[in-house]
mmCIF file of C-alpha atoms in Angstrom:
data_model
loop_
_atom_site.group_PDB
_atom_site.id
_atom_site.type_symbol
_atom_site.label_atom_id
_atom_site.label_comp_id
_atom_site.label_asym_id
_atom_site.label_seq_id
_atom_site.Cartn_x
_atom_site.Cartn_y
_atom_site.Cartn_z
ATOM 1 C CA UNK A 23 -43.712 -47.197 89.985
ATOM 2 C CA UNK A 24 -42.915 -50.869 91.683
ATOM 3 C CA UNK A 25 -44.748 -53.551 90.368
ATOM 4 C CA UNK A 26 -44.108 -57.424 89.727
ATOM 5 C CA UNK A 27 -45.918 -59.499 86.605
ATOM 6 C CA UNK A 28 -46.833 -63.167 88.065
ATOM 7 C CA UNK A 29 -48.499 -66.283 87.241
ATOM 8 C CA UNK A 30 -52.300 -66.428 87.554
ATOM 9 C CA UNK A 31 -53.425 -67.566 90.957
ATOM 10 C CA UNK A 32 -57.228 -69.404 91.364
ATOM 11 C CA UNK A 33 -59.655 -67.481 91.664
ATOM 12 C CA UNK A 34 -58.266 -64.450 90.195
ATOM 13 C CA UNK A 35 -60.186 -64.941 87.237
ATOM 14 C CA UNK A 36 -63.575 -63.105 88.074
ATOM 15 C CA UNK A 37 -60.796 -59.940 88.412
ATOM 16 C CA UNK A 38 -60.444 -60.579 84.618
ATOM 17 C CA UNK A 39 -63.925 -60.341 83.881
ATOM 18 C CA UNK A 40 -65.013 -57.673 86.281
ATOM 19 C CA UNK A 41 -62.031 -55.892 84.935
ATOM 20 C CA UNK A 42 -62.927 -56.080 81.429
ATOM 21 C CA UNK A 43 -66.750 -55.465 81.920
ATOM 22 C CA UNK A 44 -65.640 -52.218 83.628
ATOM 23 C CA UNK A 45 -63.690 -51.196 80.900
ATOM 24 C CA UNK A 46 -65.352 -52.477 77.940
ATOM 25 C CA UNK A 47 -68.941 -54.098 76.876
ATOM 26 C CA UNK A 48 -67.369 -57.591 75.715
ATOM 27 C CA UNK A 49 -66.163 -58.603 79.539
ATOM 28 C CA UNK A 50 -69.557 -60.055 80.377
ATOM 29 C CA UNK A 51 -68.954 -62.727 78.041
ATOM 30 C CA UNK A 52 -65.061 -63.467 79.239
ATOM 31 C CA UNK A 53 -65.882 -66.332 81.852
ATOM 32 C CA UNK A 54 -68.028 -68.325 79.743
ATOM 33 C CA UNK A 55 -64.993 -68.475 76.931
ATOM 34 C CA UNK A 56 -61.612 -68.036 79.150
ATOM 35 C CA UNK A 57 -59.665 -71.293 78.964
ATOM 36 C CA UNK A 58 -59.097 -72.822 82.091
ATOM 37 C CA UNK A 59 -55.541 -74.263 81.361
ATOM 38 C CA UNK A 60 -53.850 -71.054 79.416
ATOM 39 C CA UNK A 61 -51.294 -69.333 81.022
ATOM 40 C CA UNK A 62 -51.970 -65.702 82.522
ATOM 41 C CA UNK A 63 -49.522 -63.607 83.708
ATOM 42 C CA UNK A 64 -50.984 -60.731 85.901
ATOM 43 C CA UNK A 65 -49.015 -57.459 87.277
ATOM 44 C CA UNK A 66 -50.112 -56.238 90.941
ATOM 45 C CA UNK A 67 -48.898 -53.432 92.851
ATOM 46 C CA UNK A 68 -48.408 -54.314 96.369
ATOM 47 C CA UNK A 69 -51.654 -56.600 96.572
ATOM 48 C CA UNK A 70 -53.668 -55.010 93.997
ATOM 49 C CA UNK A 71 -53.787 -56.352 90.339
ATOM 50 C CA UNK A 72 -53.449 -53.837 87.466
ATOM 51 C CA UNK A 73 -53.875 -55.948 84.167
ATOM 52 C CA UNK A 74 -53.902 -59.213 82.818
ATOM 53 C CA UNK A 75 -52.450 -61.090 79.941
ATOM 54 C CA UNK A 76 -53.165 -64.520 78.314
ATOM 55 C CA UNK A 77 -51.228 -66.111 75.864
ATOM 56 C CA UNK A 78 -53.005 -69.571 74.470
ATOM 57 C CA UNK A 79 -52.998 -71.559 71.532
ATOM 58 C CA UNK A 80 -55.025 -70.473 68.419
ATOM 59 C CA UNK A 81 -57.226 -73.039 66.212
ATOM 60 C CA UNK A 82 -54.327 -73.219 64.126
ATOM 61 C CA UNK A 83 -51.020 -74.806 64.387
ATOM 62 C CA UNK A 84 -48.298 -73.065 65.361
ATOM 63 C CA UNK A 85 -50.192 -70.360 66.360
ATOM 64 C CA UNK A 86 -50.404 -68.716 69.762
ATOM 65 C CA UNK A 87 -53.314 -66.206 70.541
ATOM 66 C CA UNK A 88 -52.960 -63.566 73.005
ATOM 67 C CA UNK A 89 -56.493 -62.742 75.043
ATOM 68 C CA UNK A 90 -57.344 -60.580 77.419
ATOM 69 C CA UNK A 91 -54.602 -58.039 77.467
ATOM 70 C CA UNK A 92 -55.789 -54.996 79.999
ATOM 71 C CA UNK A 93 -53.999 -52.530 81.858
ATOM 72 C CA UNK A 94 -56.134 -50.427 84.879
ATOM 73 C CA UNK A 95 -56.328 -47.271 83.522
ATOM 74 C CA UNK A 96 -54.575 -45.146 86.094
ATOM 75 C CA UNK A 97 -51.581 -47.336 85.371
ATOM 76 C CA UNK A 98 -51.104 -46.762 81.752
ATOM 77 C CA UNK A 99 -48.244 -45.417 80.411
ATOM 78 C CA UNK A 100 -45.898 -46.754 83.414
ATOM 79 C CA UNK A 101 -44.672 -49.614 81.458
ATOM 80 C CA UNK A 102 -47.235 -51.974 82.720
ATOM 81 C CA UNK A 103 -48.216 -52.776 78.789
ATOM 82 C CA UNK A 104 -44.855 -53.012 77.850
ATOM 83 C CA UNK A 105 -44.224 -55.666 80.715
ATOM 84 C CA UNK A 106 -46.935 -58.316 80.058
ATOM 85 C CA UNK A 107 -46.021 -57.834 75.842
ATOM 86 C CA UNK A 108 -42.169 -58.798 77.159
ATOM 87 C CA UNK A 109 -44.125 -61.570 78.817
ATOM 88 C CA UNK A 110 -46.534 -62.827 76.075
ATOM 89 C CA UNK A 111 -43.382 -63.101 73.479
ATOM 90 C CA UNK A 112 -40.961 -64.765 75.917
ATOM 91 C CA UNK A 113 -44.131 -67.256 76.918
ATOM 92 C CA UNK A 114 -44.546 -67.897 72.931
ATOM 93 C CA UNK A 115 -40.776 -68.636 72.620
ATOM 94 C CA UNK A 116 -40.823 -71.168 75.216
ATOM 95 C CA UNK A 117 -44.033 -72.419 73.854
ATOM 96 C CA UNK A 118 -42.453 -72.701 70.338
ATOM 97 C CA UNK A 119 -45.414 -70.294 68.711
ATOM 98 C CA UNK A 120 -44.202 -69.574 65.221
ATOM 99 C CA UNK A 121 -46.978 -66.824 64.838
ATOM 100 C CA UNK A 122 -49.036 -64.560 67.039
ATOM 101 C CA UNK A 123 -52.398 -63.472 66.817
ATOM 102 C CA UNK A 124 -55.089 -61.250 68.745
ATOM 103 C CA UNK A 125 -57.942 -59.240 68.192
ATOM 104 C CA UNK A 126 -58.152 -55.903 69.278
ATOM 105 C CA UNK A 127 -60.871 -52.667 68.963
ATOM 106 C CA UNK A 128 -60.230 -49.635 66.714
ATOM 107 C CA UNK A 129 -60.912 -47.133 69.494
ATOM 108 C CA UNK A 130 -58.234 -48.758 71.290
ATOM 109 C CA UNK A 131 -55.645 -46.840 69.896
ATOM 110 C CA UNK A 132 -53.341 -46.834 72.260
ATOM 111 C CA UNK A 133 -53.284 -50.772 72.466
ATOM 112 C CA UNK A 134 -53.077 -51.083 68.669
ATOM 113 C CA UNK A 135 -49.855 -48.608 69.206
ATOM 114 C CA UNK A 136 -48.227 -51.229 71.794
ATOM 115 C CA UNK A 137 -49.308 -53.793 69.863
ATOM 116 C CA UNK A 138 -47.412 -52.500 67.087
ATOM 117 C CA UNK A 139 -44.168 -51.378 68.276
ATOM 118 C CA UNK A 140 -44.145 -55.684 69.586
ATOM 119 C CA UNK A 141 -43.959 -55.859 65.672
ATOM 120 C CA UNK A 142 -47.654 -56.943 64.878
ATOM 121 C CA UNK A 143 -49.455 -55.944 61.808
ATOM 122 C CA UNK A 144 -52.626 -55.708 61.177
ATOM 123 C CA UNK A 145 -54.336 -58.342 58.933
ATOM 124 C CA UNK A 146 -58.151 -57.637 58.973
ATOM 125 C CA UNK A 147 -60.705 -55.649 59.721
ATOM 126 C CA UNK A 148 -64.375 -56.968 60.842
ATOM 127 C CA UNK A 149 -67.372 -54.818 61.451
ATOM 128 C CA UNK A 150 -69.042 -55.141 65.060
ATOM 129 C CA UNK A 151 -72.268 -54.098 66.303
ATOM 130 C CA UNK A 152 -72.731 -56.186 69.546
ATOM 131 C CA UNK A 153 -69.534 -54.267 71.690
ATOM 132 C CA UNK A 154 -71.278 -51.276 72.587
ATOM 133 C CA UNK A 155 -74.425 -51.091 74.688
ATOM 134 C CA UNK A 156 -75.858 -48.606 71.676
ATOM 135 C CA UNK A 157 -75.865 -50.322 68.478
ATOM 136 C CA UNK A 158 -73.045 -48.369 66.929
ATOM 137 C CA UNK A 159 -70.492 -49.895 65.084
ATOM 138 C CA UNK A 160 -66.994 -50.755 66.181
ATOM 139 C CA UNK A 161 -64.596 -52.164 63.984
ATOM 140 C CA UNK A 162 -62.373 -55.413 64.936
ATOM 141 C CA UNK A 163 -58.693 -55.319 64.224
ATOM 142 C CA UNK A 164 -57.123 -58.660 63.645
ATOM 143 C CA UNK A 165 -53.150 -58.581 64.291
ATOM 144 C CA UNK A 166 -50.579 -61.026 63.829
ATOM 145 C CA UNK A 167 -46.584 -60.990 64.429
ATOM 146 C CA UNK A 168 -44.546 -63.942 62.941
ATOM 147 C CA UNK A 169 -42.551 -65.484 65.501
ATOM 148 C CA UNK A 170 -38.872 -66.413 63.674
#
C-alpha cells in the first residue's frame, strides 16, 4: 500500500477531531485542547488522510508528549503506525526531547503493542469513567520512553 506521512496543512484539524470522535468518545473534546503551534505529521493515501500524529512539549522539561496518534481502521496493520512512531522519534531528536510521554486506553491493545516495540513502558495506570458514553470504567495507561 502507497502512502506518504506529511506536515499538517490548515484546516486539517477538524479531520483530527472528527476522526477521533468516530473512533473513540474523548474526540469531542480534541479541538478545544489541540495546540495550535505543535507539529503534526499526517499520512494520506492519494488525497485521503489515514491518521494523525502530534508530537509537543509536555509540562515538564525535556519532555516531549505525543497526542493524538490514530490510524483509520481499514489501514491498520500496513505500516501506517509504524510510520508516524518513525516520525514522532526522529521529530523528538531534532527537538532535543530527552523523554517521551503519552497516554493511551487499555482496550487499545494494539496501540499499547506499537507503543511498546518504540521502547515505551508503561508508568501508570488511572481509572476513567468519562471515555465511554456508558459509565463503565476504562483504565488510562501512562507511557514513557527515555530519549538517550
Amino acid at each position: 500500500m502507497k502512502y506518504i506521512v506529511r506536515p499538517y496543512r490548515r484546516g486539517e484539524e477538524q479531520y483530527v477531531a472528527d476522526a477521533h470522535c468516530r473512533l473513540n468518545t474523548a474526540g469531542g473534546r480534541l479541538l478545544r485542547s489541540m495546540p495550535r503551534r505543535s507539529p503534526w505529521s499526517l499520512p494520506a493515501r492519494s488525497s485521503r488522510l489515514i491518521g494523525s500524529v502530534m508530537l509537543c512539549q509536555s509540562g515538564e522539561a525535556g519532555e516531549g508528549q505525543v497526542r493524538l496518534f490514530l490510524v483509520e481502521p481499514d489501514y491498520r496493520r500496513c505500516g501506517v503506525g509504524s510510520a508516524l512512531m518513525k516520525v514522532v522519534l526522529d521529530g523528538a531528536k531534532e527537538m532535543g526531547y530527552t523523554r517521551l510521554m503519552l497516554w493511551s486506553a487499555e482496550p487499545l491493545t494494539d496501540a499499547i503493542r506499537l507503543y511498546e516495540r518504540a521502547g515505551f513502558h508503561i508508568t501508570e495506570r488511572v481509572k476513567n469513567t468519562e471515555w465511554r458514553p456508558d459509565g463503565d470504567l476504562v483504565y488510562e495507561i501512562k507511557m514513557v520512553k527515555e530519549c538517550l
